C-alpha cells in the first residue's frame, strides 16, 4: 500500500476521529514524513489509532527554521492505543472496585444481618435463660409454699385439738359455775328425765309438786317453753298475784311450744303421766333473747318456733350440756365427739335419728362422753350401696373419752352397713345398758400413750353377735363386765399376732372378765 493510499484512509478515518484529524494536520505542517520500513509493510486497522513511527537511528537533517517564525520542531504524537489501554484499565479497575465494593457491601449486609440475628438470638437466649431461672425460682417458691401450707395445716389441726381441749376445760368451768346457780341440766339431773314429786326439769327453778300438779313455776317472758307428755296436760296461767288467768287442756304428745306473754307470770301443770317435761327452750328454738344458760340446754322438736337441726344443736352445745329431743324423725349426722354431750329423747319409740349416708366418717352419731338415752339410731341403706366397711350406727372411738365416761341407755341402734356399735376404748369407761341392737365391735386403745385401765360394761342388752379385738398393747388393762345380756355368739381375736395369750379373757392380751359378770345367755362371758 503506497503512502497516498495510507493518507487517504487516514483522512477518511480522521473525518470520524477529531483527535486523529488534528494529529494528521500537525504532521503535514511540520513537513515530516512518517518513515516506514520497506521490509515490514504496515497495515492500519480502521478501529486502531495510529501510533507515530519511532525516528530511525543515525543523523538526521533538521530543517532550518525560517527567520522570524517559530521553530517547526517535530511533535511526537500521543499514542492513542496506549490511551485506550489506560482507559480500559481504568474502567476495569473501576468495575473491579465496584464489584469489590458491591461484594464488600453484600458481605457487610450479610454480616450485619447475621450480627442482627445473632443479637436477637442472644436476646432470646438471655430471655429464655431468665424465664428458666424464674421458673426454677417459682418452682422452688411453690414447693416452699406447699411445705408452708402443709405445716400450717398441721399447725391448724394441732390448734384445733388444743382449742377443743380448751373449750372442754372452759365448758367444765362454766358448767361448775352454772351448777352453783342450780342449773338443773347438768349430769346430776340427766337421769331425772321427767317431772317427779320432787323436781320438774325446768330451767328457771326446781319445781315441787302437789299431787299431780306442779307447784307455781315462775315464767320469764323472754323465753319460749316446751311441754311434752304422753298424755294430755292442763296448763294453768296466773298473774303476778298468783290469781288464775286461764286453764287450758292440751295434747302435747308431739311436743308443743308456748309463749306465755307478759301478763302471765306463773304457771302450774296438771299431768297424769310421770314422763312429763316442762322446760324453757334455750336459744335454739326461738327464745326472745339468747340467755347464756341456753348454751347448756337445748330443746329440739319439729314444732319448734325456730327450725333447728339436731346436728346444729350438737355443734352449739357447750361441753356438759344437754339436748332434749322431742318426738320426730331427724335425718342427720350428729358429731359431738369433742365434748361431753347429753342427748336425751323423750321416748325411743318416738324419737329417731337416721342417716342414709354410707360414709364411715358420717354415721348417725359420733360421741365420746356424756349420755345418750331414749333414742332410735339407725344407719339405713338406700339400696344403692354394697356391704363394704362403712358407717356404724354409733361410732365411739375418740381420744376425748380419756378419763371420762360414756353411757348409752334405753336405745335401739342399727346399721345396714356395719356393726351397730363401733367402739374404741380409751382410759375411761363406756356403759351400754337396756339397749337393743344387732351386733357390737369393740377394741382396746390403739394409742400407747392412753392405753391405761379401760372399762366396758354391757348390762341388760339384747343383741345377736359380739366381736372383740385386742391391739396387744404392753401394759394395757381392759376390764369387761357382762350382766344379763341376751345374745348368740362371741368372736375374739388378737389383731396383731392372731395368736392367743394364756391367762387372759378368751386369750385376748390385756383383757380381764370382772367377777360380777353373770346372767348372760353365752356362758363364756359369765365369771
Short mmCIF file of C-alpha atoms in Angstrom, two decimals:
data_model
loop_
_atom_site.label_atom_id
_atom_site.label_comp_id
_atom_site.label_asym_id
_atom_site.label_seq_id
_atom_site.Cartn_x
_atom_site.Cartn_y
_atom_site.Cartn_z
CA UNK A 1 0.00 0.00 0.00
CA UNK A 2 1.54 3.35 -1.03
CA UNK A 3 1.64 6.44 1.07
CA UNK A 4 -1.19 8.12 -0.73
CA UNK A 5 -3.47 5.24 -0.05
CA UNK A 6 -2.45 5.33 3.59
CA UNK A 7 -3.09 9.05 3.78
CA UNK A 8 -6.41 8.65 2.06
CA UNK A 9 -7.50 6.03 4.60
CA UNK A 10 -6.17 8.14 7.49
CA UNK A 11 -8.11 11.11 6.26
CA UNK A 12 -11.20 9.02 5.94
CA UNK A 13 -10.66 7.79 9.47
CA UNK A 14 -9.81 11.34 10.66
CA UNK A 15 -13.14 12.53 9.37
CA UNK A 16 -14.68 10.39 12.11
CA UNK A 17 -11.99 10.92 14.79
CA UNK A 18 -11.23 14.59 15.61
CA UNK A 19 -8.12 13.68 17.55
CA UNK A 20 -6.70 11.76 14.58
CA UNK A 21 -7.58 14.65 12.31
CA UNK A 22 -5.59 17.07 14.45
CA UNK A 23 -2.58 14.70 14.52
CA UNK A 24 -2.55 14.45 10.69
CA UNK A 25 -2.84 18.18 10.31
CA UNK A 26 0.04 18.72 12.67
CA UNK A 27 2.16 16.23 10.74
CA UNK A 28 1.59 17.98 7.45
CA UNK A 29 2.51 21.30 8.93
CA UNK A 30 5.82 20.04 10.22
CA UNK A 31 6.60 18.50 6.78
CA UNK A 32 7.75 15.36 8.43
CA UNK A 33 7.21 12.11 6.75
CA UNK A 34 6.35 9.09 8.66
CA UNK A 35 9.09 6.65 7.94
CA UNK A 36 8.00 3.24 7.03
CA UNK A 37 10.20 0.25 6.90
CA UNK A 38 10.01 -1.28 3.48
CA UNK A 39 10.73 -4.69 4.72
CA UNK A 40 7.76 -4.56 7.11
CA UNK A 41 4.65 -3.32 5.41
CA UNK A 42 2.30 -1.61 7.83
CA UNK A 43 -1.35 -2.40 7.83
CA UNK A 44 -3.53 0.04 9.68
CA UNK A 45 -6.75 -1.18 11.10
CA UNK A 46 -9.54 1.34 10.97
CA UNK A 47 -10.54 0.70 14.54
CA UNK A 48 -6.96 1.16 15.89
CA UNK A 49 -5.45 4.65 16.45
CA UNK A 50 -2.20 5.34 14.54
CA UNK A 51 0.98 5.48 16.55
CA UNK A 52 3.73 7.80 15.26
CA UNK A 53 6.79 5.97 13.94
CA UNK A 54 9.90 6.00 16.02
CA UNK A 55 12.72 8.05 14.42
CA UNK A 56 15.42 5.97 12.74
CA UNK A 57 18.89 5.72 14.08
CA UNK A 58 21.61 7.94 12.72
CA UNK A 59 21.93 11.63 11.98
CA UNK A 60 19.02 13.44 10.60
CA UNK A 61 18.84 16.74 8.96
CA UNK A 62 16.80 19.19 10.84
CA UNK A 63 15.04 21.69 8.71
CA UNK A 64 16.18 25.19 9.29
CA UNK A 65 13.75 27.40 10.91
CA UNK A 66 12.62 30.30 8.88
CA UNK A 67 13.71 33.60 10.29
CA UNK A 68 11.07 35.40 12.08
CA UNK A 69 8.99 32.25 12.52
CA UNK A 70 8.66 29.64 15.23
CA UNK A 71 10.64 26.52 15.05
CA UNK A 72 8.76 23.66 13.47
CA UNK A 73 10.26 21.10 15.79
CA UNK A 74 8.60 17.81 15.15
CA UNK A 75 5.89 16.99 17.82
CA UNK A 76 5.80 13.44 18.97
CA UNK A 77 2.14 12.45 18.75
CA UNK A 78 0.42 10.77 21.66
CA UNK A 79 -0.14 7.05 21.37
CA UNK A 80 -3.97 6.56 21.11
CA UNK A 81 -3.63 2.80 21.62
CA UNK A 82 -1.87 3.37 24.93
CA UNK A 83 -4.55 5.86 25.97
CA UNK A 84 -7.20 3.35 25.01
CA UNK A 85 -5.45 0.67 27.07
CA UNK A 86 -5.17 3.05 30.03
CA UNK A 87 -8.88 3.92 29.77
CA UNK A 88 -9.75 0.26 29.53
CA UNK A 89 -7.54 -0.41 32.55
CA UNK A 90 -9.19 2.39 34.48
CA UNK A 91 -12.59 1.03 33.50
CA UNK A 92 -11.57 -2.47 34.55
CA UNK A 93 -10.18 -1.09 37.81
CA UNK A 94 -13.41 0.88 38.31
CA UNK A 95 -15.50 -2.15 37.56
CA UNK A 96 -13.29 -4.27 39.83
CA UNK A 97 -13.53 -1.72 42.60
CA UNK A 98 -17.26 -1.50 42.07
CA UNK A 99 -17.52 -5.26 42.27
CA UNK A 100 -15.30 -5.27 45.35
CA UNK A 101 -17.45 -2.51 46.85
CA UNK A 102 -20.61 -4.39 46.00
CA UNK A 103 -19.17 -7.61 47.36
CA UNK A 104 -18.00 -5.76 50.44
CA UNK A 105 -21.40 -4.16 50.81
CA UNK A 106 -23.08 -7.55 50.42
CA UNK A 107 -20.66 -9.08 52.87
CA UNK A 108 -21.30 -6.20 55.26
CA UNK A 109 -25.04 -6.53 54.87
CA UNK A 110 -24.85 -10.29 55.34
CA UNK A 111 -22.53 -9.82 58.27
CA UNK A 112 -24.83 -7.13 59.68
CA UNK A 113 -27.81 -9.40 59.14
CA UNK A 114 -26.01 -12.25 60.85
CA UNK A 115 -24.95 -9.88 63.62
CA UNK A 116 -28.57 -8.70 63.99
CA UNK A 117 -29.88 -12.25 64.06
CA UNK A 118 -27.11 -13.18 66.45
CA UNK A 119 -28.12 -10.26 68.67
CA UNK A 120 -31.75 -11.39 68.52
CA UNK A 121 -30.68 -14.95 69.30
CA UNK A 122 -28.60 -13.77 72.25
CA UNK A 123 -31.52 -11.65 73.46
CA UNK A 124 -33.92 -14.59 73.09
CA UNK A 125 -31.44 -16.92 74.80
CA UNK A 126 -31.00 -14.41 77.61
CA UNK A 127 -34.79 -14.08 77.95
CA UNK A 128 -35.18 -17.87 77.88
CA UNK A 129 -32.46 -18.32 80.49
CA UNK A 130 -34.12 -15.65 82.60
CA UNK A 131 -37.53 -17.33 82.26
CA UNK A 132 -35.94 -20.69 83.06
CA UNK A 133 -34.39 -19.25 86.19
CA UNK A 134 -37.67 -17.56 87.09
CA UNK A 135 -39.49 -20.87 86.52
CA UNK A 136 -36.96 -22.70 88.68
CA UNK A 137 -37.34 -19.99 91.30
CA UNK A 138 -41.14 -20.22 91.03
CA UNK A 139 -40.94 -24.00 91.35
CA UNK A 140 -38.82 -23.64 94.45
CA UNK A 141 -41.20 -20.98 95.79
CA UNK A 142 -44.20 -23.22 95.04
CA UNK A 143 -42.54 -26.12 96.82
CA UNK A 144 -41.69 -23.89 99.76
CA UNK A 145 -45.26 -22.55 99.72
CA UNK A 146 -46.68 -26.09 99.67
CA UNK A 147 -44.45 -27.07 102.58
CA UNK A 148 -45.56 -23.93 104.40
CA UNK A 149 -49.23 -24.72 103.70
CA UNK A 150 -48.73 -28.31 104.90
CA UNK A 151 -47.05 -27.01 108.03
CA UNK A 152 -49.89 -24.52 108.56
CA UNK A 153 -52.43 -27.30 108.05
CA UNK A 154 -50.70 -29.47 110.65
CA UNK A 155 -50.46 -26.49 112.97
CA UNK A 156 -54.15 -25.79 112.39
CA UNK A 157 -55.01 -29.39 113.24
CA UNK A 158 -52.91 -29.18 116.38
CA UNK A 159 -54.51 -25.87 117.34
CA UNK A 160 -57.99 -27.30 116.71
CA UNK A 161 -57.22 -30.13 119.12
CA UNK A 162 -55.91 -27.62 121.65
CA UNK A 163 -58.94 -25.40 121.08
CA UNK A 164 -61.28 -28.33 121.58
CA UNK A 165 -59.47 -29.24 124.79
CA UNK A 166 -59.62 -25.61 125.87
CA UNK A 167 -63.32 -25.39 125.08
CA UNK A 168 -63.85 -28.53 127.12
CA UNK A 169 -61.90 -27.08 130.04
CA UNK A 170 -63.74 -23.76 129.79
CA UNK A 171 -67.02 -25.60 129.36
CA UNK A 172 -66.29 -27.59 132.50
CA UNK A 173 -65.50 -24.41 134.43
CA UNK A 174 -68.64 -22.69 133.17
CA UNK A 175 -70.65 -25.81 133.95
CA UNK A 176 -69.47 -25.74 137.54
CA UNK A 177 -70.42 -22.07 137.72
CA UNK A 178 -73.84 -22.94 136.33
CA UNK A 179 -74.20 -25.75 138.85
CA UNK A 180 -73.56 -23.21 141.56
CA UNK A 181 -76.60 -21.34 140.21
CA UNK A 182 -78.68 -24.53 140.49
CA UNK A 183 -78.76 -25.28 136.77
CA UNK A 184 -80.80 -28.50 136.69
CA UNK A 185 -79.45 -29.66 133.32
CA UNK A 186 -76.02 -30.88 134.27
CA UNK A 187 -75.10 -34.55 134.73
CA UNK A 188 -76.75 -34.58 138.16
CA UNK A 189 -80.21 -34.40 136.63
CA UNK A 190 -79.76 -36.25 133.35
CA UNK A 191 -81.25 -39.38 134.91
CA UNK A 192 -84.29 -37.36 136.04
CA UNK A 193 -85.96 -37.32 132.66
CA UNK A 194 -89.35 -36.09 133.68
CA UNK A 195 -91.47 -34.38 136.30
CA UNK A 196 -91.47 -36.17 139.64
CA UNK A 197 -92.96 -35.47 143.02
CA UNK A 198 -89.76 -33.62 143.86
CA UNK A 199 -88.47 -31.91 140.73
CA UNK A 200 -89.52 -30.65 137.34
CA UNK A 201 -86.91 -30.39 134.65
CA UNK A 202 -87.14 -26.63 134.29
CA UNK A 203 -84.53 -24.01 133.62
CA UNK A 204 -85.99 -21.34 135.87
CA UNK A 205 -86.21 -23.27 139.11
CA UNK A 206 -86.60 -26.69 140.64
CA UNK A 207 -90.35 -27.07 140.98
CA UNK A 208 -92.01 -29.05 143.74
CA UNK A 209 -95.35 -30.75 143.14
CA UNK A 210 -98.64 -31.08 144.96
CA UNK A 211 -100.20 -34.36 143.93
CA UNK A 212 -100.22 -34.47 140.13
CA UNK A 213 -99.97 -30.71 139.74
CA UNK A 214 -96.71 -28.84 139.90
CA UNK A 215 -96.10 -26.01 142.24
CA UNK A 216 -96.04 -22.46 140.83
CA UNK A 217 -93.38 -22.12 138.11
CA UNK A 218 -92.20 -18.56 137.65
CA UNK A 219 -92.27 -17.57 134.00
CA UNK A 220 -89.66 -15.48 132.22
CA UNK A 221 -91.34 -13.66 129.35
CA UNK A 222 -88.05 -13.73 127.42
CA UNK A 223 -88.31 -17.47 126.87
CA UNK A 224 -90.41 -19.92 124.95
CA UNK A 225 -91.37 -23.06 126.85
CA UNK A 226 -91.65 -26.62 125.59
CA UNK A 227 -94.07 -29.11 127.13
CA UNK A 228 -94.19 -32.82 126.41
CA UNK A 229 -96.23 -35.61 127.95
CA UNK A 230 -97.56 -38.87 126.51
CA UNK A 231 -101.00 -37.86 127.75
CA UNK A 232 -102.88 -34.57 127.77
CA UNK A 233 -101.96 -31.99 130.38
CA UNK A 234 -103.72 -28.97 131.84
CA UNK A 235 -101.82 -25.67 131.73
CA UNK A 236 -102.87 -23.13 134.37
CA UNK A 237 -101.76 -19.48 133.91
CA UNK A 238 -101.51 -16.96 136.78
CA UNK A 239 -100.79 -13.26 137.12
CA UNK A 240 -98.24 -11.64 139.43
CA UNK A 241 -100.61 -12.10 142.41
CA UNK A 242 -100.98 -15.79 141.53
CA UNK A 243 -104.57 -15.21 140.54
CA UNK A 244 -105.73 -17.67 137.87
CA UNK A 245 -105.92 -16.14 134.41
CA UNK A 246 -106.93 -19.30 132.47
CA UNK A 247 -106.73 -23.09 132.31
CA UNK A 248 -106.10 -24.99 129.08
CA UNK A 249 -106.12 -28.71 128.42
CA UNK A 250 -103.55 -29.53 125.70
CA UNK A 251 -102.32 -32.51 123.69
CA UNK A 252 -98.53 -32.27 124.00
CA UNK A 253 -97.66 -35.81 122.85
CA UNK A 254 -95.61 -34.38 119.92
CA UNK A 255 -94.17 -31.57 122.00
CA UNK A 256 -95.67 -28.07 121.99
CA UNK A 257 -94.10 -24.65 122.47
CA UNK A 258 -95.63 -21.77 124.39
CA UNK A 259 -95.03 -18.05 124.67
CA UNK A 260 -96.87 -17.15 127.85
CA UNK A 261 -96.55 -13.40 127.26
CA UNK A 262 -96.05 -10.56 129.75
CA UNK A 263 -99.31 -10.91 131.67
CA UNK A 264 -98.64 -14.48 132.76
CA UNK A 265 -96.03 -14.66 135.49
CA UNK A 266 -96.71 -18.12 136.92
CA UNK A 267 -97.78 -21.50 135.53
CA UNK A 268 -98.81 -24.78 137.10
CA UNK A 269 -99.04 -28.02 135.16
CA UNK A 270 -101.50 -30.82 135.86
CA UNK A 271 -100.42 -34.14 134.35
CA UNK A 272 -101.32 -37.83 134.52
CA UNK A 273 -98.10 -39.43 133.20
CA UNK A 274 -94.85 -39.14 135.04
CA UNK A 275 -92.90 -38.78 131.77
CA UNK A 276 -93.86 -35.13 131.52
CA UNK A 277 -91.42 -32.38 130.54
CA UNK A 278 -91.82 -28.67 131.16
CA UNK A 279 -88.71 -26.83 130.02
CA UNK A 280 -87.58 -23.45 128.74
CA UNK A 281 -86.23 -23.86 125.25
CA UNK A 282 -82.87 -22.14 125.39
CA UNK A 283 -81.52 -20.31 122.37
CA UNK A 284 -82.06 -22.85 119.61
CA UNK A 285 -85.82 -22.92 119.45
CA UNK A 286 -86.64 -19.25 119.20
CA UNK A 287 -86.10 -17.67 122.60
CA UNK A 288 -86.73 -13.93 122.60
CA UNK A 289 -83.23 -13.39 123.89
CA UNK A 290 -80.16 -15.59 123.95
CA UNK A 291 -79.53 -16.35 127.61
CA UNK A 292 -76.16 -17.86 128.42
CA UNK A 293 -77.78 -20.82 130.09
CA UNK A 294 -79.19 -21.78 126.73
CA UNK A 295 -75.70 -22.90 125.76
CA UNK A 296 -76.10 -25.77 128.22
CA UNK A 297 -79.62 -26.84 127.35
CA UNK A 298 -81.43 -27.04 124.01
CA UNK A 299 -84.81 -28.39 123.01
CA UNK A 300 -85.15 -29.81 119.52
CA UNK A 301 -88.51 -30.69 118.02
CA UNK A 302 -90.47 -30.45 114.80
CA UNK A 303 -92.88 -27.85 116.26
CA UNK A 304 -90.13 -25.56 117.49
CA UNK A 305 -90.51 -21.82 116.69
CA UNK A 306 -87.05 -21.95 115.06
CA UNK A 307 -86.09 -24.59 112.52
CA UNK A 308 -83.01 -26.10 114.12
CA UNK A 309 -81.41 -29.44 113.24
CA UNK A 310 -80.14 -31.88 115.82
CA UNK A 311 -76.62 -31.64 114.37
CA UNK A 312 -76.71 -27.85 114.74
CA UNK A 313 -77.73 -28.21 118.37
CA UNK A 314 -74.83 -30.62 118.82
CA UNK A 315 -72.36 -28.13 117.33
CA UNK A 316 -73.63 -25.29 119.54
CA UNK A 317 -73.85 -27.32 122.73
CA UNK A 318 -71.27 -26.48 125.37
CA UNK A 319 -69.44 -29.41 126.89
CA UNK A 320 -71.51 -30.85 129.70
CA UNK A 321 -74.79 -29.53 128.30
CA UNK A 322 -77.99 -31.37 127.36
CA UNK A 323 -80.18 -31.60 124.27
CA UNK A 324 -83.79 -32.62 124.88
CA UNK A 325 -85.18 -34.34 121.76
CA UNK A 326 -88.95 -34.14 121.33
CA UNK A 327 -90.86 -36.62 119.15
CA UNK A 328 -89.88 -36.69 115.49
CA UNK A 329 -87.65 -38.34 112.88
CA UNK A 330 -84.35 -36.49 112.45
CA UNK A 331 -82.40 -37.33 109.29
CA UNK A 332 -78.98 -36.10 110.26
CA UNK A 333 -75.35 -36.84 111.18
CA UNK A 334 -74.61 -35.65 114.72
CA UNK A 335 -70.98 -35.13 115.73
CA UNK A 336 -70.31 -34.43 119.42
CA UNK A 337 -67.03 -36.37 119.65
CA UNK A 338 -65.04 -33.44 121.12
CA UNK A 339 -67.27 -32.63 124.10
CA UNK A 340 -69.31 -34.17 126.88
CA UNK A 341 -72.84 -34.25 125.49
CA UNK A 342 -76.12 -35.46 126.92
CA UNK A 343 -78.68 -36.17 124.19
CA UNK A 344 -81.97 -37.31 125.71
CA UNK A 345 -85.07 -38.28 123.76
CA UNK A 346 -88.45 -38.29 125.41
CA UNK A 347 -89.21 -41.79 124.06
CA UNK A 348 -87.12 -44.19 121.95
CA UNK A 349 -90.24 -45.17 120.01
CA UNK A 350 -90.98 -41.56 119.09
CA UNK A 351 -87.52 -40.03 118.61
CA UNK A 352 -85.45 -41.35 115.70
CA UNK A 353 -82.04 -40.24 114.41
CA UNK A 354 -81.47 -41.68 110.93
CA UNK A 355 -78.69 -41.37 108.37
CA UNK A 356 -78.76 -42.62 104.79
CA UNK A 357 -75.06 -41.89 104.37
CA UNK A 358 -72.79 -44.91 103.95
CA UNK A 359 -69.62 -42.93 104.75
CA UNK A 360 -67.59 -44.41 107.63
CA UNK A 361 -66.97 -40.85 108.84
CA UNK A 362 -70.64 -39.86 108.72
CA UNK A 363 -72.59 -42.25 110.92
CA UNK A 364 -75.81 -41.07 112.56
CA UNK A 365 -73.93 -40.35 115.81
CA UNK A 366 -70.27 -39.80 116.76
CA UNK A 367 -69.85 -39.42 120.51
CA UNK A 368 -67.12 -39.72 123.17
CA UNK A 369 -68.50 -38.80 126.57
CA UNK A 370 -71.81 -37.97 128.24
CA UNK A 371 -75.13 -39.74 128.00
CA UNK A 372 -77.30 -40.89 125.09
CA UNK A 373 -80.79 -42.07 126.03
CA UNK A 374 -84.29 -42.84 124.74
CA UNK A 375 -83.45 -42.71 121.03
CA UNK A 376 -83.63 -44.96 117.99
CA UNK A 377 -80.43 -44.53 115.98
CA UNK A 378 -80.07 -46.12 112.54
CA UNK A 379 -77.70 -46.11 109.55
CA UNK A 380 -80.21 -47.07 106.87
CA UNK A 381 -79.26 -48.35 103.41
CA UNK A 382 -80.95 -46.78 100.42
CA UNK A 383 -80.31 -49.99 98.45
CA UNK A 384 -77.54 -48.47 96.31
CA UNK A 385 -74.53 -49.33 98.44
CA UNK A 386 -72.61 -52.53 98.89
CA UNK A 387 -71.67 -54.03 102.25
CA UNK A 388 -68.01 -52.99 102.50
CA UNK A 389 -66.68 -51.36 105.70
CA UNK A 390 -68.71 -48.22 106.26
CA UNK A 391 -70.93 -46.43 108.76
CA UNK A 392 -71.70 -47.78 112.22
CA UNK A 393 -74.92 -46.83 113.98
CA UNK A 394 -72.95 -45.23 116.81
CA UNK A 395 -69.22 -44.63 116.48
CA UNK A 396 -67.28 -44.02 119.72
CA UNK A 397 -63.54 -44.26 119.05
CA UNK A 398 -62.04 -40.89 120.03
CA UNK A 399 -59.34 -39.70 122.41
CA UNK A 400 -61.74 -37.30 124.14
CA UNK A 401 -63.06 -40.31 126.09
CA UNK A 402 -59.78 -40.44 128.04
CA UNK A 403 -60.52 -40.34 131.79
CA UNK A 404 -64.25 -39.77 131.10
CA UNK A 405 -67.44 -41.81 130.93
CA UNK A 406 -69.97 -42.53 128.20
CA UNK A 407 -73.39 -44.06 128.92
CA UNK A 408 -75.77 -45.28 126.23
CA UNK A 409 -79.12 -46.25 127.75
CA UNK A 410 -82.53 -47.42 126.53
CA UNK A 411 -81.73 -47.04 122.82
CA UNK A 412 -82.33 -49.03 119.66
CA UNK A 413 -79.19 -48.99 117.48
CA UNK A 414 -78.83 -50.49 113.97
CA UNK A 415 -76.71 -50.26 110.83
CA UNK A 416 -77.43 -51.76 107.43
CA UNK A 417 -73.75 -51.32 106.51
CA UNK A 418 -71.67 -52.31 109.51
CA UNK A 419 -71.89 -53.21 113.21
CA UNK A 420 -74.48 -51.34 115.26
CA UNK A 421 -71.72 -50.13 117.60
CA UNK A 422 -68.11 -49.40 116.67
CA UNK A 423 -66.18 -48.69 119.87
CA UNK A 424 -62.53 -47.95 120.57
CA UNK A 425 -61.80 -47.94 124.28
CA UNK A 426 -59.60 -45.36 125.97
CA UNK A 427 -58.55 -44.84 129.54
CA UNK A 428 -62.14 -44.36 130.75
CA UNK A 429 -65.47 -46.19 131.00
CA UNK A 430 -68.22 -46.99 128.48
CA UNK A 431 -71.54 -48.43 129.70
CA UNK A 432 -74.22 -49.77 127.35
CA UNK A 433 -77.47 -50.70 129.09
CA UNK A 434 -81.05 -51.60 128.25
CA UNK A 435 -80.37 -51.38 124.53
CA UNK A 436 -81.48 -53.41 121.54
CA UNK A 437 -79.02 -53.75 118.67
CA UNK A 438 -77.73 -56.22 116.08
CA UNK A 439 -74.05 -56.54 116.90
CA UNK A 440 -71.19 -54.76 118.57
CA UNK A 441 -67.49 -54.47 117.70
CA UNK A 442 -65.00 -53.04 120.16
CA UNK A 443 -61.27 -52.98 120.78
CA UNK A 444 -58.90 -51.54 123.32
CA UNK A 445 -56.92 -48.36 122.74
CA UNK A 446 -54.52 -48.39 119.82
CA UNK A 447 -52.76 -45.35 121.29
CA UNK A 448 -49.87 -46.45 123.51
CA UNK A 449 -49.96 -43.12 125.39
CA UNK A 450 -53.53 -43.58 126.65
CA UNK A 451 -53.80 -47.34 126.99
CA UNK A 452 -54.04 -47.42 130.82
CA UNK A 453 -57.03 -49.00 132.54
CA UNK A 454 -60.02 -49.27 130.24
CA UNK A 455 -63.53 -50.38 131.17
CA UNK A 456 -66.57 -51.52 129.21
CA UNK A 457 -69.84 -52.67 130.72
CA UNK A 458 -72.75 -54.30 128.90
CA UNK A 459 -75.87 -54.62 131.08
CA UNK A 460 -79.38 -55.85 130.21
CA UNK A 461 -78.93 -55.68 126.45
CA UNK A 462 -80.43 -57.76 123.68
CA UNK A 463 -78.35 -58.32 120.55
CA UNK A 464 -77.11 -61.02 118.18
CA UNK A 465 -73.31 -61.01 117.91
CA UNK A 466 -70.28 -59.55 119.63
CA UNK A 467 -66.76 -59.17 118.22
CA UNK A 468 -63.79 -58.15 120.41
CA UNK A 469 -60.27 -57.35 119.17
CA UNK A 470 -57.14 -56.79 121.23
CA UNK A 471 -54.50 -54.33 119.98
CA UNK A 472 -51.93 -56.24 122.09
CA UNK A 473 -50.52 -53.19 123.85
CA UNK A 474 -48.00 -53.96 126.60
CA UNK A 475 -49.25 -52.76 129.98
CA UNK A 476 -52.86 -52.26 128.88
CA UNK A 477 -55.58 -53.40 131.26
CA UNK A 478 -59.10 -53.85 129.93
CA UNK A 479 -61.89 -54.77 132.33
CA UNK A 480 -65.01 -56.20 130.66
CA UNK A 481 -68.30 -56.64 132.52
CA UNK A 482 -71.28 -58.55 131.07
CA UNK A 483 -74.52 -58.75 133.06
CA UNK A 484 -77.86 -60.16 131.96
CA UNK A 485 -77.25 -59.85 128.22
CA UNK A 486 -79.11 -61.94 125.67
CA UNK A 487 -77.05 -62.70 122.57
CA UNK A 488 -75.99 -65.62 120.39
CA UNK A 489 -72.28 -65.55 119.62
CA UNK A 490 -68.92 -64.11 120.61
CA UNK A 491 -65.87 -63.73 118.33
CA UNK A 492 -62.46 -62.69 119.68
CA UNK A 493 -59.07 -62.04 118.07
CA UNK A 494 -55.65 -60.63 118.84
CA UNK A 495 -55.46 -58.19 115.94
CA UNK A 496 -51.65 -58.08 115.63
CA UNK A 497 -50.38 -61.62 116.11
CA UNK A 498 -53.57 -63.58 115.63
CA UNK A 499 -52.45 -65.83 118.46
CA UNK A 500 -53.73 -66.43 122.00
CA UNK A 501 -52.39 -65.24 125.37
CA UNK A 502 -52.75 -67.54 128.34
CA UNK A 503 -54.27 -66.10 131.48
CA UNK A 504 -56.41 -63.51 129.76
CA UNK A 505 -60.13 -63.46 128.97
CA UNK A 506 -60.64 -65.55 125.80
CA UNK A 507 -56.86 -65.33 125.22
CA UNK A 508 -57.12 -61.58 124.49
CA UNK A 509 -53.98 -59.80 125.62
CA UNK A 510 -54.75 -57.38 128.45
CA UNK A 511 -58.46 -58.36 128.80
CA UNK A 512 -59.97 -59.44 132.13
CA UNK A 513 -63.54 -60.58 132.83
CA UNK A 514 -64.81 -58.94 136.05
CA UNK A 515 -66.10 -61.19 138.81
CA UNK A 516 -69.61 -59.69 138.75
CA UNK A 517 -70.24 -60.81 135.16
CA UNK A 518 -73.25 -63.12 135.24
CA UNK A 519 -76.72 -63.91 133.87
CA UNK A 520 -75.63 -63.89 130.21
CA UNK A 521 -77.04 -66.24 127.58
CA UNK A 522 -73.49 -67.07 126.38
CA UNK A 523 -71.65 -68.93 129.15
CA UNK A 524 -68.21 -67.68 128.04
CA UNK A 525 -68.94 -64.23 129.45
CA UNK A 526 -70.13 -65.41 132.86
CA UNK A 527 -67.42 -65.30 135.52
#
